[in-house]
Structure formats: structure tokens, C-alpha cells
Amino acid sequence: MSRIQYPSNIRIVRVPCSGRVNPFFIIKSLLRGWDGVVVSGCHPGDCHYVSGNLVARRRFAILQDLLNLFGIEPDRVTFMWSSASEGDRFANLIKKVTKNIKRLGPNKKFESTW
Amino acid sequence: MSENVNKYIKRKVYKKTSSRIAQKFVDAGLQEIRACINCGTCTGSCPSGRRTAYRTRSAIRRALTGDESVLKDIDIWLCSTCYYCYERCPRNIPVTDMIIKLRNIAVEEGYILDSHFVLANNIFYATGHGVPATGENNKKWRDLRESYGLPPLPPTVHSYPEAVKECQELMKAVGFKKLMDNAAKLKEERAKAEKKDKEE
Amino acid sequence: MSEDYKWHYGFFLGCVIPNRYPMIEASIRSVFDHLGAEMLDLPGASCCPAPGVFRAFHIPTWLVIAARNISIAEEIGVNPITGCNGCYGTLRDAWYELEHEYELKKEVNEYLAKIGRTYKGNLEPKHVVQALYLDMGLDHLKDYIKFTFSDLKIAVHYGCHIVKPSDKRPWDGEYEVPRFLDEIVELTGAKSVDYKDKYMCCGAGGAVRTAVKEVAADFTREKLMNIREVGADIIINCCPFCHLQLDLGQVEVNNFYADIIGEPFNIPVIYITQLLGVAFGMDPNLLGLIKNHELTGVSPFISIDPFLNIIKNQLI
Amino acid sequence: MTEAKKELEKVKKEIVVTGNEKPQVGVYVCDCGINIAGVVSVPDLVKYAETLPDVAVAREYKFFCSDTGQNIIKEDIQSGLINRVVVAACSPRMHEPTFRLVCKEAGLNQFLFEQANIREHSTWVHMKDPEGAFEAAKDLIKMSVAKARELKPLEVKTVSIEPACLIIGGGIAGMNSALDLATEGYKVYLVERTPTIGGHMAQLDKTFPTMDCSACILTPRMVDVARNENIELLTYSEVVEVTGYVGNFEATIMKKPHYVDQEACTGCGVCVDYCPVVTGNEFDLGLATRKAIYIPFPQAVPGKYTIDMDNCIKCGICAREDVCEPDAIRYDEEPEYMKVKVGTIIIATGWDLYDPTGLKQYGYGRYPNVIDGLQMERLLSSTGPLDGKPTRPSDLKAPHSIAFLQCVGSRNFREGGNQYCSRVCCMYATKQARQYKEKHPDADVYIFYMDVRAFGKGYEEFYESAGKNYGINYIRGRIAEVSEGEDHSIIIRAEDTLLQEPMELKVDMFVLSCGLESRSDAGEVASLVRVQRSSDGFFMEAHPKLRPVDTLTEGIFIAGVAQGPKDIPDSVAQAKGAASSAATLMAKGEVEMEPFFAVVRPDRCIGCGMCVENCTYGAIELIDDRHFGKIASINQALCKGCGACSGNCRCSAIDIFGFTGEQIFSIIMGGEL
Ligand SMILES: Cc1cc2nc3c(=O)[nH]c(=O)nc-3n(C[C@H](O)[C@H](O)[C@H](O)COP(=O)(O)OP(=O)(O)OC[C@H]3O[C@@H](n4cnc5c(N)ncnc54)[C@H](O)[C@@H]3O)c2cc1C
Ligand SMILES: Cc1cc2nc3c(=O)[nH]c(=O)nc-3n(C[C@H](O)[C@H](O)[C@H](O)COP(=O)(O)OP(=O)(O)OC[C@H]3O[C@@H](n4cnc5c(N)ncnc54)[C@H](O)[C@@H]3O)c2cc1C
Ligand code: SF4
Ligand code: SF4
Ligand code: SF4
Ligand code: SF4
Ligand code: SF4
Ligand code: SF4
Ligand code: SF4
Ligand code: SF4
């Protein structure tokens, strides 16, 4: 809405709520060769569906340990709060994430499975 | 020409703006300067403006609109860096930092007062102290130290000649020496030109 | 570092303290020692460099030299501490920038490498007053108080850079009406009197004193008039450059502005640790209050005898 | 519509798509004028779309949301060319309903539509990087086509709507919404937290620009609200829980104890004379006092008394027979809870005044003669503590000079400030300055401002007159600091920016024109009803231009300053808009629910019960299935489709219609499933 510019190398997948994001989606994305995954949810307490974002939060803490185990840098997965009104915050977070992921380089771990 | 022409006719029309100085601020990461709404909080806060011709907001506005005479103005050297303007600006403009940057630009273009030049070049660069205790003139200060039971020279660069060298090396590397030499050159050229103007 | 002390600092002297007001150096050293804080020397430290002057000439030079000074404290492994608002401004602002901007730190270290030094970071530069108020705390200081001076009326002068820029200072963003220095002063039983524009600048900073002494002195004139208006006996401050401006500045004000100030000024200017030391019952000789040689043309330019007289009565 | 056409509509049957036939996707890439086409090459996107699997046709058009654009899609559907629709255009928030309707009208199940947001997610946000934007748009189309191929037809469900509305907040906004809805015949529960309705408007003296007496126009409305039989007025009450969804909300309301029986109390006020406790009066902002038993102000509605138990010393005097004859005092009253069922909710909780204590340079709270704008309003008010004869706090003398400072807390990007313009303060300061001049024509009145924002009908004229007819001095400059001079006068330092000179000015009283802020508890209300707030803290509208009274939660509306700073006319206009939107919804009698429910795949579910715990709506229970044993089962009436169950199911045994695992995987894999 606010048309604040952010890097063009992200693609957005629409889900009803961050609570909908099954860890399999993330794992699948990384297997498929996406370099990083961002799950963006509403701020704690602001969830349209009451607490989906908190449910999601808990789940991803565990997921990051799991990724480590697979040898995928856990930094490739970012969980963030950003409400619909915070265009600039969203843009800044995306900038930060892109910078982080650039530092990690391309995700080629599972290239052979593509 | 009648006397009144010189007295009353000014024919000064504000013609164009330039963004040369503004761009220098932007390049230094200080683009906030462009968010100024000219509210005057900075000038109103300024203890210097209450007694001198220095006007904080106007200095910023002149820099922004490209009135380069602001660099020559001694006024910008009358800010005491008290930071009131910095603290109160409703647009979060780091005003005092802007003034400091403005002075940097002025020095770059050779606008530095003689007293400041001597302080920078002849004292700080030479001794590593802005207010030294070495030299014949300063003997009384060494005596004063002793009168309070302190060694005549403090354990600073004054007691470690190699530390002075270190500082000088750094100042050369980072371009301070060159900046000062250049400022001296520009000052001299300007003085010559002025003198010539006067003679004509 | 000695085990006998509870706190350890690297005493960054700067220029004005050691070279013009050594009594301040003496009093800080003695009072900190008395309170259980070790003051280690920072060998080869230079000018901070002064924030309003050298920073205003060339920001990179300012930053690199400041980083060098901090790196000396890092070598010893103690927080640098200064009794000067200007040094505090430089060390702390430089530290703040270097902590927050990785690229800048890298660049600075490239320069420092040329002289075989590195700036590591993390060691917060402190002010003497910050150490007294935040590290030690009023309760600790209170335990040392031996004498109080209930008749003494004090005009406290904070100066600028100890509180501003407030985002880089440890006072929770307070800059308009800070109280910490008043609270320390009031430990001595003296009254910190309010006066108009108490938090105003002394006028010396920002290269103004070097540029046009008369302008600096006009700030000072205004402060002094306000201080005299409320009948303060002495001025207490925490910065040697303010100290100089308020002390030597009185002579200049009496000279430049004789026609508008009425009576010439002669208000004793005392550094905070000198006052504290007296209240702690320490030997005035250790506090830079007694000169052992007769010297002329040196500080203090305004006699502090009235102060010594007041406290003499109290001490007896 | 002609009879013949109606017949035709009837016989036209839905194009039967079971979801199992080969997908035929139509891709429609919108130029959106230059919004999209100005950044990326739409023809190239079309060419690219044609290469994607199962794409039967791809087309470009200037505005697909226009009539002509819609018809292009309809024709393709009706000719049997396609059975899935992808529109690559703006945000689905903008036009998803439009294009679903296109499908529906063309006879295609509306859930076989997918929108690729190449405007908000690409051309707008990567405007300066056209190549990146093009790549992003390509991928977004590819992802949408991939998902479209997996779409299955769904049936919409309709639910009936309770013809009742819950309104939270009884200020001028809430009252107006309530009156409109009640007049239209809907039941209204008006919940107000204080003992009276009226809100902040009751504290104002006169109102700009017409200078109507605030109480004179407000009081009759308050009485109307109290009298209206469709309005159940619940003052001194708070909403503590809201469950359910559009059409069928259930709210729990706590009625706080008044400690005075509201039925029995006659409002005679005898108790007040006897009560020994004197305390600050919040209505007069501490400028006056009240007793522990009180009504907020004389015209309060309902005019029944309340005991402020925080201050009451329980002396028992008010309960004496000779004091309260009707025997209305109830010291042991407990809070009461009631549940109401409503179809819609309107939030009209209003505002708080910015607290200027943090701006220490202005001396508020330190110098007695520095007050805020709302206090000034009380001082000027003929019903105020000084009967409209304003004096300054330090000596209760009429000040000879007053300065106002504008934008206090507003337009301030520092921490603790509000970035927005608060919209009413320029006008209220002008109003107050004029009022003071009317009472004291020889007083000097100054207004320090940055810009005077007099944007409403009749406002500029009001401002002009302030200078011309009243001699109010406007000085352009934001005051830097003030100090106290002799006799508690205030010395102001500022720059007169138009003269470019610093100035010092001594005045007798200093008024801070503080801005409006979102309520300090707005966050709690937001979580209670599950609506979002914008970054300034006010409740967020669904669209700033086109849906300014709706929230993103269906069935919940906002009115008045709760949505953002505004004056009374705008608050009332918005309140009427909110009432009308709520009524429009309720008039339909039923709403269509998006059929995005959770479904359990019994063959995969192991009955672990994890989902039961994760569902905030209690929509899942474990049942015993004849074939599969213990499995999860979804109550579709309760399920909101949030997906929390599905996100957490280790067995991938729960799917969400519209966002199934297959659909999302196909997006991630870019169609290469
Ligand atoms: C000094 C000043 C002067 C002004 N003068 C004028 C003027 O002259 N003309 C003009 O047009 N505008 C004026 N305004 C603006 C005007 O006051 C507002 O436009 C108006 O008050 C908005 O009304 P509202 O109903 O939205 O909010 P409010 O008046 O704040 O009403 C909100 C109500 O909701 C209640 N409430 C809040 N939270 C809850 C909750 N959780 N549960 C239950 N109840 C709750 C509150 O108690 C309150 O009664 C002025 C504003 C100020 C500050
Ligand atoms: C240059 C400019 C830029 C603007 N930019 C913005 C912006 O960025 N954001 C914003 O929010 N607002 C903006 N506005 C304001 C915005 O245009 C108006 O708020 C908006 O157009 C008002 O809509 P309306 O329906 O009231 O009036 P109109 O758009 O004027 O519509 C009135 C309609 O009634 C028809 N009509 C008139 N008389 C009769 C009659 N007697 N019989 C039948 N039909 C009749 C007219 O033909 C017209 O179609 C801008 C305004 C201008 C001038
Ligand atoms: S205070 Fe800030 S916004 Fe105001 S005039 Fe000064 S620089 Fe500009
Ligand atoms: S920092 Fe300089 S410009 Fe700013 S208020 Fe202080 S003296 Fe004035
Ligand atoms: S459908 Fe969306 S993108 Fe296309 S013209 Fe309409 S608003 Fe613009
Ligand atoms: S005395 Fe009783 S009836 Fe009268 S106002 Fe008080 S509580 Fe109500
Ligand atoms: S019981 Fe409370 S309210 Fe009643 S008179 Fe006593 S103090 Fe007042
Ligand atoms: S309405 Fe006026 S005073 Fe209020 S914030 Fe806007 S400009 Fe400032
Ligand atoms: S649906 Fe999943 S989480 Fe729920 S009971 Fe079945 S297996 Fe467990
Ligand atoms: S999607 Fe699942 S968790 Fe969400 S409401 Fe429906 S059943 Fe409950």
C-alpha cells in the first residue's frame, strides 16, 4: 500500500495465517532450492485468528534446530512480525533478510534432488 | 550614478538553487536534513543565536538551497555544539552533526579561521595535544603540576614521543595533513586575490 | 590491576585536566582511590580529539584518533574513564558509532593496523560522574561522608556533552532537567540552588572559544549573572573546559563586559571531586586545593579562598 | 431485467467442473493503466504465461476490472475455452470479489479463480528495479497458475445474521451510530465505560467553526439515546470477551458495580452534600473537585450516582436513612456479567489527549501556569470549574497574555511523539484564543504554529476572522523551551521564522495544544475483537480510501477518533457511515461464508489430538470413526479456516480448503509437482 521499495528477489505465497504454515512447506522450499524462507505473521496479540501466530512461533523454534541437523543454515528461515500497516517495517525486514541470505550464498545443498 | 541608486537599488533576486552541498550531506548518510520543515526549534534553542548573527535553521536552509556563502560565514563557527537543537528537532534531524559536517565541507574548501588552523596544524598535529604542556611558554603549567604533587608531564603523548609519531602517522594516512595543507593553500590564494582586488 | 580495588578504570586525562587544571587530576585520583576505584594510566594517550574542534575540521581524523585512544584502554582491559565532558563526548560518540557500524569499524581498523593497533570494541567509555553515580551509587558515596556543609549554596553546572546527545548517554534519555549531579552535590549537605538557564552551555565548546573569545565570554556572562542572582557561594562542575571557561572566563567577562555586569565576578569554581573529597574528610592537599608553590599566571584564576573559608568553619 | 432475460438466467446452469478434468487455465494480465504496464512489459508476461503448463489462453487488457475487461474473461469461460481463471493484477484485497463474481456470472464456480498480485507485490514495490520486477511478476504468475491447476470447486455456505449491533464507546460517534441503527429497527447494545455517555464532547465549551454550545447540541442527543427503546444503554460497563464471527458474535459485558442501585436512585444528589471525601474531578481534569459519590457532570446520562470505591472511606453516611431516602446505596454490589448475541460490532472508543509531561522543555507539570488544551477548554466552559471565567492556576487571576503552542506531541518524529497531524488542534486553539479575546478584549494572545491547518468547511474563514476581528497574533515558529519568570510568568524562547530572528516573550499563561492519541488500552480492545491497528495506534480501516469504516474483520466497523484524529463533523459522518454499513450487512439477513474450512483426511489422522489443542475456536473434537478409530472431526460452523491445526499436524492429516497442502506445494515447486 505504501509502495515502499524492497529487494525484488522475494516471492510471496499467500496463506490465511502464519499458523497455516506447516514446517513441511519450509522444508520443501529449501529442498526445492529456494535460498531462504520468511514467515511473516501479525504481532503477538494482534492475530486475526487469536493465536495462530503464537502457535506458529513455537513450531519454528523447533524447526530451526532440525534444519541445523540437516546441515541447512537455520538463518535461511526467518520468522517475523509485521502488521498490514507496517509497510516500511516489512520492507526493512526484507532488506535485512536478503542481506543475511546473500551472506549465506545460494542454497545448493539438495541440488541433486531437483 | 546618483547616491540613492547605490543606497536603495539592490536588484537582488533569488534566482536558482543548487544541490551541491545538500548532496554532500546525502552522500555522508545525512539525508534527514531534507526533512526539515523550518519550524525554528533549532534556532529558538540556540544559546549562540541569542547573542550572535548565527541562525541554526537558516544555516541549514542555506546549505539545502545552495546558498554557498554559508561556508564562508564565520557564524557557523559560533555554534558551541551544545546539542539542544539536535535533541529537540521534531524531524529527528541530527542538527549539531549537520553543523559539524557543514564545517567539514567549509574546511575542505579552505574556509578555516587562522586560530583554528594554528590549533589544528601547529599544535595538535605537532604535539598530539590540543592544549599542550611542553615548550618554554608552558613551563608554568609543569610547575603547577608539580605543586600538586604530580609529575611535570602527564603519562600521555607528552611522556611517549613514539606515541606522537603514531598519531602523526594516523593523521597522514587518514588525510588530515593533506586537508590542512590544502586549506592553507586555498587560504593563501584567496588572501592574494583579495589583496589584488583591493589594490585595483 | 590490583585485587584491592572494587572498580578499575583507565584514566583518560585529555588535555585541559593535566595541562591546565592539574588540581582536578589530583582530586580525581585521590577521591577514586579513597572510594575503592583503581585509576590505571593510559600510556601515550593523546588529545581525545576535541569534538567541537577537530571533529568539525575532519570527521575521519577525529574518529581514528579517538579509536586509538580507546584501544589503549582495551590493551589494559579496563573501561576508559574521563573527567572531561569534551573527552566524554568524543570517546563515547566514537565508541557508539563504532559499535553500531560494522563497516566503519572495519575501515578504522585498517588505519589503526598501520600503527599496529586494533579497536576491538565493547568497552564503554565512562565519565567520572557516571562512575560515581551509576557504578558506585549514591549509597556507596554516602558511607564516606564525614562532614556536611548546610550553609553552602552551590550553583551546579552540568555542561553539555555529559548529557547530550542523549541517545548516546547513559541517563535514560534525560537531558532537559537532569538531577544526578545535584544529587551528588546534595550528599554534602549543601544546597544546590536553581538558577535561570542552569543547563545552558558555558560557551567554550564547539571551537567558539578559539574562534571568538568574546562570544564564548558572553555565554559565560549570562550564566554568571544568573548564578549571582540566586546568591550561590560557589560553582560546581564536572568538566575542565567548563571549569576553565567559568574560572578564566570570569576574568575575561570582567574585562570585556565591565560596563554591563556591575560588580566584577569572583565566584570560586570547584570540581565535583574536590567538593566530595572535602566532605569525605580528605586532606585538602590531596584534592588540589592547596598550592605548594607560589606561581603566577596559572589556574585557578579566581581565588578559591572564600570556599576554603566556608569549609574551614564547617570542618572545625 | 426483462422477464425473458430472467428466464434465461434461471435455465443457465453452472458449468460443471468436478475438479478432476484436465485444467484449462486462462491467464489475464492487467496493465492497470501504467501501474503495471509502466514498469514491466505486459505483452512479454502474456507470452511467458502462454508457455506455462495447462494454460489455454493468456491475454492482456488495460483494466480487467472494468466492464469490458470482465466481459473478456466471461466470454472465454462461456465458450468453454477455460475452466480455471488467473488474473495477474492488483491485490486480491482489492478485486478478488470482483473476479469471483465474474466467474459466478459466467457460470464457473467462483473458487476456480486465483489472483496473482503483480502490482502490490511487484511493480509498486520494485518500481526502481524493472528487471527484478519483471522476474518477480513472471514467478508470481507461474505460482498462481500452479495453484490454479490444483483448485477444486467449493460450495459457499450462508449463515444468518443476528439483527443486533454492539457499539463500544458512547462518545458522539458511538451515540450517532446507535441512534441511526436503532431508528432503522436494529437492537443496539451501547457499552460505555464511564458512568455517562457523551465522551469528550461533553467536556468542550463551544465548538468550531460555528461556535455552537457543545452541551446544547450534545445533551439532547444523549437524552435521545437513553430514551430510545431499541438501545440498551450499558454505562459503567466494559466488554470483556467477544467470540463468534460475522453475523453471530457473542459478547460478554461486565457491568461494574455503581454501589448505588441505579433503579432506586432518583438522582436527588443529597448524598453528595453529606459525603466527607473530596477528590480530584477527572471530568474537569483535576481543575476542580468532586465527592466520592458523584455523577461526572450535571447533564450526565443516566443521571444516577456512583461511588468511587478507590476514594470512598466507607463511612456509611450516604447509606443513612436521612440521607438517601430511596435507600439506594449498595456497598456490597458485585460486578454483573451479561452475554449478548449480535450480528455486527462498531468500535467507537475515541481518544486520549497526548500527555505533554515528557516534553520537559515546556514545563508541563512543573510550572503551574502551563496547561493543556483540554484543561483550557474546561476553564473556558460556562459549566466548568470557573463558570467560564478563565483564570490561571497560580493565582486565579485572569491572565493578561496567553500563548498557545501548536503541534504538541503531533508531527513529532522523535520517540514518544506522534508523527501524524492531529487535525483538530489548530482549530481548537484558534477557537479558544477567540473565546478568551471575547472575554478579555485587551489581552494579548499568541499562537505559535508551524502551519495552520484549517481544512474543513468554514474553517479558513474562522481562522481569517481570528486575526482580522480578534487581533490574535500568529507567530510562525515552534517554541524551543520555556522557563518560569517572576510571579510564575512563563518566558518563551522561539524563533520567529518569518523574521528569521530568535525571540523571547513573557506571558502569564501557556497552553499546550496537545494532539489526539489512540486510547491507551486500544491494543486490548483490538485483541478483544481481533481487529488490526495501524502503526499510529488507531484502529485500521480495511481500505483508506474506499472502505474507511470497515475493518479487515467482517462485521466489525469503526467510527470516530478511534479510527484516526478527526473533529466532530467528521466523527459523526463516519459514525453514520459505520451504522449504514452495519445495517447494509444486517439487512441482507444472511452472509456468505468463505468455504475455507479445515477437512480431515481420516486415512492419515492418528487421533493424537494436537489439533484440538491448537484450535482457538474449539472447532475440532476427536470422534470414534467406524473405520479409522479415533480421529479428528471439524465442526464447520465454528472453523474459521485459520490453518493452525493443519500447520501443526505431524501427519499432514488436515487440509484447508483454498489453501491445501497440494496447492501450496505446487506454488513452492512452481508447478513442477
Ligand atoms: C481541546 C479540544 C477541543 C476540541 N474542540 C472541538 C470543536 O470545537 N469542534 C469539533 O468539531 N471538534 C473538537 N474537538 C475534537 C472532538 O473532541 C472529537 O472529534 C470528538 O470528541 C470525537 O468523538 P468520539 O466519539 O470519536 O470519541 P470520544 O469523545 O473520546 O468518545 C469515546 C467514548 O468511548 C468510551 N470508551 C473508550 N474506551 C472504551 C471501552 N474500552 N469500553 C467502553 N467505552 C469506552 C469513552 O469513555 C468515551 O465516552 C476538540 C478536541 C480537543 C482535544
Ligand atoms: C487535482 C486533484 C487531485 C486529487 N487527488 C486526490 C488524492 O490523491 N486523494 C484523495 O483522496 N482525493 C484527491 N482529490 C479529491 C477527490 O478528487 C475528491 O474527493 C473526489 O473526487 C470526490 O468525489 P465526489 O463523488 O464527491 O465528486 P465527483 O468526483 O465530482 O463526482 C460527481 C459526479 O456527479 C456528476 N454530476 C454533477 N452534477 C450532476 C447533475 N446535476 N446530474 C447528474 N450528475 C451530475 C458529475 O458528472 C460527476 O460524475 C483530488 C482532487 C483534485 C482536484
Ligand atoms: S528543528 Fe529541525 S525541522 Fe525544525 S527548523 Fe531546525 S532542523 Fe528544521
Ligand atoms: S548545538 Fe550549536 S546550533 Fe545547536 S543549539 Fe547548540 S549552539 Fe546552537
Ligand atoms: S484489476 Fe486491479 S490491476 Fe487491474 S486495472 Fe483493476 S485495479 Fe488495476
Ligand atoms: S441520595 Fe440516594 S437517591 Fe439521591 S442521588 Fe444519592 S444515591 Fe441517588
Ligand atoms: S460511604 Fe463513601 S461515598 Fe458514602 S459518604 Fe462515606 S465516603 Fe462518601
Ligand atoms: S492540527 Fe494543527 S496543531 Fe494539530 S497537529 Fe495538525 S498542524 Fe499541528
Ligand atoms: S488431524 Fe493431525 S493433529 Fe489432529 S488428531 Fe489427526 S493426526 Fe493429530
Ligand atoms: S482451521 Fe483448524 S484450527 Fe483453524 S479454526 Fe478451523 S479447525 Fe480450528
Short mmCIF file of N, CA, C and O and ligand atoms in Angstrom, two decimals, chain D residues 168-173 191-194 199-201 204 206-208 348-351 353 373-374 377 424 428 431-432 516 519 521 525 560-561 566-569 571, ligand 1:
data_model
loop_
_atom_site.label_atom_id
_atom_site.label_comp_id
_atom_site.label_asym_id
_atom_site.label_seq_id
_atom_site.Cartn_x
_atom_site.Cartn_y
_atom_site.Cartn_z
N ILE D 168 -19.17 -0.18 21.02
CA ILE D 168 -18.27 0.02 22.15
C ILE D 168 -17.85 1.47 22.16
O ILE D 168 -17.15 1.94 21.25
N GLY D 169 -18.25 2.20 23.18
CA GLY D 169 -17.89 3.62 23.30
C GLY D 169 -19.09 4.51 23.04
O GLY D 169 -19.70 4.47 21.98
N GLY D 170 -19.42 5.33 24.02
CA GLY D 170 -20.61 6.17 23.92
C GLY D 170 -20.29 7.64 23.79
O GLY D 170 -20.94 8.49 24.39
N GLY D 171 -19.26 7.98 22.99
CA GLY D 171 -19.00 9.38 22.67
C GLY D 171 -19.94 9.82 21.57
O GLY D 171 -20.91 9.12 21.25
N ILE D 172 -19.63 10.96 20.97
CA ILE D 172 -20.52 11.48 19.94
C ILE D 172 -20.61 10.50 18.78
O ILE D 172 -21.68 10.34 18.16
N ALA D 173 -19.53 9.78 18.49
CA ALA D 173 -19.55 8.82 17.39
C ALA D 173 -20.44 7.62 17.73
O ALA D 173 -21.36 7.29 16.98
N VAL D 191 -22.24 0.14 24.86
CA VAL D 191 -21.43 -0.10 26.05
C VAL D 191 -20.49 1.09 26.27
O VAL D 191 -19.68 1.43 25.39
N GLU D 192 -20.59 1.72 27.41
CA GLU D 192 -19.76 2.89 27.74
C GLU D 192 -19.07 2.62 29.07
O GLU D 192 -19.72 2.20 30.03
N ARG D 193 -17.78 2.89 29.11
CA ARG D 193 -17.06 2.50 30.32
C ARG D 193 -17.25 3.47 31.49
O ARG D 193 -17.19 3.07 32.63
N THR D 194 -17.50 4.73 31.21
CA THR D 194 -17.67 5.68 32.31
C THR D 194 -19.15 5.68 32.74
O THR D 194 -19.98 5.09 32.06
N GLY D 199 -18.90 11.24 26.05
CA GLY D 199 -17.49 11.26 25.66
C GLY D 199 -16.85 12.61 25.88
O GLY D 199 -17.29 13.42 26.70
N HIS D 200 -15.81 12.87 25.11
CA HIS D 200 -15.05 14.11 25.29
C HIS D 200 -15.84 15.35 24.90
O HIS D 200 -15.56 16.43 25.37
N MET D 201 -16.80 15.16 24.02
CA MET D 201 -17.53 16.35 23.56
C MET D 201 -18.22 17.03 24.74
O MET D 201 -18.41 18.25 24.73
N LEU D 204 -16.23 19.86 26.15
CA LEU D 204 -15.94 21.06 25.36
C LEU D 204 -16.92 22.16 25.70
O LEU D 204 -18.04 21.93 26.12
N LYS D 206 -17.48 25.55 23.55
CA LYS D 206 -18.14 25.79 22.26
C LYS D 206 -17.43 24.98 21.20
O LYS D 206 -16.33 24.49 21.44
N THR D 207 -18.05 24.83 20.04
CA THR D 207 -17.41 24.03 19.01
C THR D 207 -17.16 24.88 17.77
O THR D 207 -18.01 25.66 17.36
N PHE D 208 -15.95 24.70 17.23
CA PHE D 208 -15.63 25.40 15.99
C PHE D 208 -16.34 24.72 14.84
O PHE D 208 -16.64 23.55 14.95
N ALA D 348 -16.13 2.52 18.76
CA ALA D 348 -16.14 4.00 18.77
C ALA D 348 -15.55 4.47 20.09
O ALA D 348 -16.17 5.22 20.83
N THR D 349 -14.35 3.99 20.37
CA THR D 349 -13.78 4.23 21.70
C THR D 349 -13.05 5.55 21.84
O THR D 349 -12.55 5.87 22.92
N GLY D 350 -12.95 6.31 20.74
CA GLY D 350 -12.42 7.67 20.87
C GLY D 350 -10.93 7.76 21.14
O GLY D 350 -10.15 6.95 20.66
N TRP D 351 -10.56 8.76 21.95
CA TRP D 351 -9.16 9.15 22.03
C TRP D 351 -8.74 9.49 23.45
O TRP D 351 -9.56 9.70 24.34
N LEU D 353 -5.90 12.38 25.25
CA LEU D 353 -5.10 13.55 24.91
C LEU D 353 -3.63 13.19 25.11
O LEU D 353 -3.27 12.49 26.06
N GLY D 373 -4.62 21.80 26.28
CA GLY D 373 -5.76 22.35 25.56
C GLY D 373 -7.10 21.94 26.14
O GLY D 373 -8.06 22.71 26.13
N LEU D 374 -7.16 20.72 26.65
CA LEU D 374 -8.43 20.27 27.19
C LEU D 374 -8.73 20.96 28.53
O LEU D 374 -9.87 21.29 28.85
N GLU D 377 -10.09 24.19 27.72
CA GLU D 377 -11.49 24.04 27.35
C GLU D 377 -12.38 24.08 28.60
O GLU D 377 -13.41 24.74 28.64
N VAL D 424 -7.26 18.55 14.78
CA VAL D 424 -8.24 19.41 15.43
C VAL D 424 -7.59 20.57 16.19
O VAL D 424 -8.25 21.54 16.54
N TYR D 428 -8.94 24.15 17.42
CA TYR D 428 -9.39 24.39 18.79
C TYR D 428 -8.61 25.51 19.46
O TYR D 428 -9.15 26.26 20.27
N LYS D 431 -10.09 28.61 18.24
CA LYS D 431 -11.37 28.79 18.92
C LYS D 431 -11.16 29.34 20.33
O LYS D 431 -11.77 30.33 20.73
N GLN D 432 -10.26 28.70 21.06
CA GLN D 432 -10.04 29.11 22.45
C GLN D 432 -9.47 30.52 22.53
O GLN D 432 -9.84 31.31 23.41
N LEU D 516 -4.47 14.46 19.60
CA LEU D 516 -5.26 13.29 19.98
C LEU D 516 -4.44 12.03 19.75
O LEU D 516 -3.73 11.93 18.77
N ARG D 519 -6.44 5.50 22.25
CA ARG D 519 -6.64 5.17 23.67
C ARG D 519 -5.50 4.30 24.17
O ARG D 519 -5.04 3.41 23.47
N ASP D 521 -5.62 1.91 26.01
CA ASP D 521 -5.97 0.48 26.03
C ASP D 521 -6.49 0.00 24.68
O ASP D 521 -7.12 -1.04 24.60
N VAL D 525 -8.48 -3.62 23.36
CA VAL D 525 -9.75 -3.70 22.62
C VAL D 525 -9.53 -4.40 21.28
O VAL D 525 -10.31 -5.25 20.87
N GLY D 560 -15.49 7.42 14.38
CA GLY D 560 -14.97 8.49 15.21
C GLY D 560 -13.46 8.46 15.31
O GLY D 560 -12.78 7.88 14.47
N VAL D 561 -12.95 9.07 16.37
CA VAL D 561 -11.50 9.21 16.52
C VAL D 561 -10.82 7.86 16.76
O VAL D 561 -9.62 7.73 16.59
N LYS D 566 -9.99 13.20 14.23
CA LYS D 566 -10.94 13.97 13.43
C LYS D 566 -11.79 14.83 14.35
O LYS D 566 -11.84 14.62 15.56
N ASP D 567 -12.47 15.78 13.76
CA ASP D 567 -13.31 16.66 14.55
C ASP D 567 -14.72 16.08 14.65
O ASP D 567 -14.97 14.98 14.19
N ILE D 568 -15.61 16.84 15.23
CA ILE D 568 -16.95 16.31 15.48
C ILE D 568 -17.71 16.03 14.17
O ILE D 568 -18.25 14.94 14.01
N PRO D 569 -17.75 16.97 13.21
CA PRO D 569 -18.49 16.65 11.98
C PRO D 569 -17.99 15.37 11.31
O PRO D 569 -18.78 14.55 10.87
N SER D 571 -16.41 12.90 12.75
CA SER D 571 -16.73 11.76 13.62
C SER D 571 -18.17 11.33 13.39
O SER D 571 -18.46 10.14 13.30
C1 LIG E 1 -9.32 20.58 23.38
C2 LIG E 1 -10.18 20.04 22.29
C3 LIG E 1 -11.16 20.82 21.73
C4 LIG E 1 -11.95 20.34 20.69
N1 LIG E 1 -12.86 21.16 20.14
C5 LIG E 1 -13.59 20.73 19.07
C6 LIG E 1 -14.51 21.58 18.43
O1 LIG E 1 -14.68 22.71 18.83
N2 LIG E 1 -15.19 21.14 17.34
C7 LIG E 1 -15.00 19.87 16.86
O2 LIG E 1 -15.61 19.51 15.86
N3 LIG E 1 -14.14 19.01 17.46
C8 LIG E 1 -13.44 19.42 18.55
N4 LIG E 1 -12.55 18.56 19.15
C9 LIG E 1 -12.49 17.16 18.69
C10 LIG E 1 -13.61 16.31 19.33
O3 LIG E 1 -13.40 16.32 20.70
C11 LIG E 1 -13.62 14.89 18.81
O4 LIG E 1 -13.82 14.93 17.43
C12 LIG E 1 -14.71 14.03 19.40
O5 LIG E 1 -14.59 14.01 20.79
C13 LIG E 1 -14.69 12.61 18.87
O6 LIG E 1 -15.66 11.82 19.49
P1 LIG E 1 -15.56 10.24 19.65
O7 LIG E 1 -16.92 9.76 19.96
O8 LIG E 1 -14.90 9.66 18.48
O9 LIG E 1 -14.58 9.99 20.89
P2 LIG E 1 -14.76 10.29 22.45
O10 LIG E 1 -15.41 11.58 22.68
O11 LIG E 1 -13.41 10.08 23.04
O12 LIG E 1 -15.76 9.15 22.95
C14 LIG E 1 -15.33 7.82 23.14
C15 LIG E 1 -16.15 7.20 24.26
O13 LIG E 1 -15.82 5.81 24.35
C16 LIG E 1 -15.63 5.44 25.70
N5 LIG E 1 -14.71 4.31 25.73
C17 LIG E 1 -13.39 4.31 25.42
N6 LIG E 1 -12.89 3.06 25.51
C18 LIG E 1 -13.90 2.25 25.89
C19 LIG E 1 -14.01 0.87 26.16
N7 LIG E 1 -12.97 0.07 26.04
N8 LIG E 1 -15.22 0.37 26.53
C20 LIG E 1 -16.29 1.19 26.64
N9 LIG E 1 -16.26 2.51 26.42
C21 LIG E 1 -15.07 3.04 26.04
C22 LIG E 1 -15.08 6.68 26.36
O14 LIG E 1 -15.33 6.67 27.74
C23 LIG E 1 -15.86 7.79 25.63
O15 LIG E 1 -17.06 8.07 26.27
C24 LIG E 1 -11.76 19.02 20.21
C25 LIG E 1 -10.76 18.23 20.77
C26 LIG E 1 -9.97 18.73 21.80
C27 LIG E 1 -8.88 17.90 22.36
#
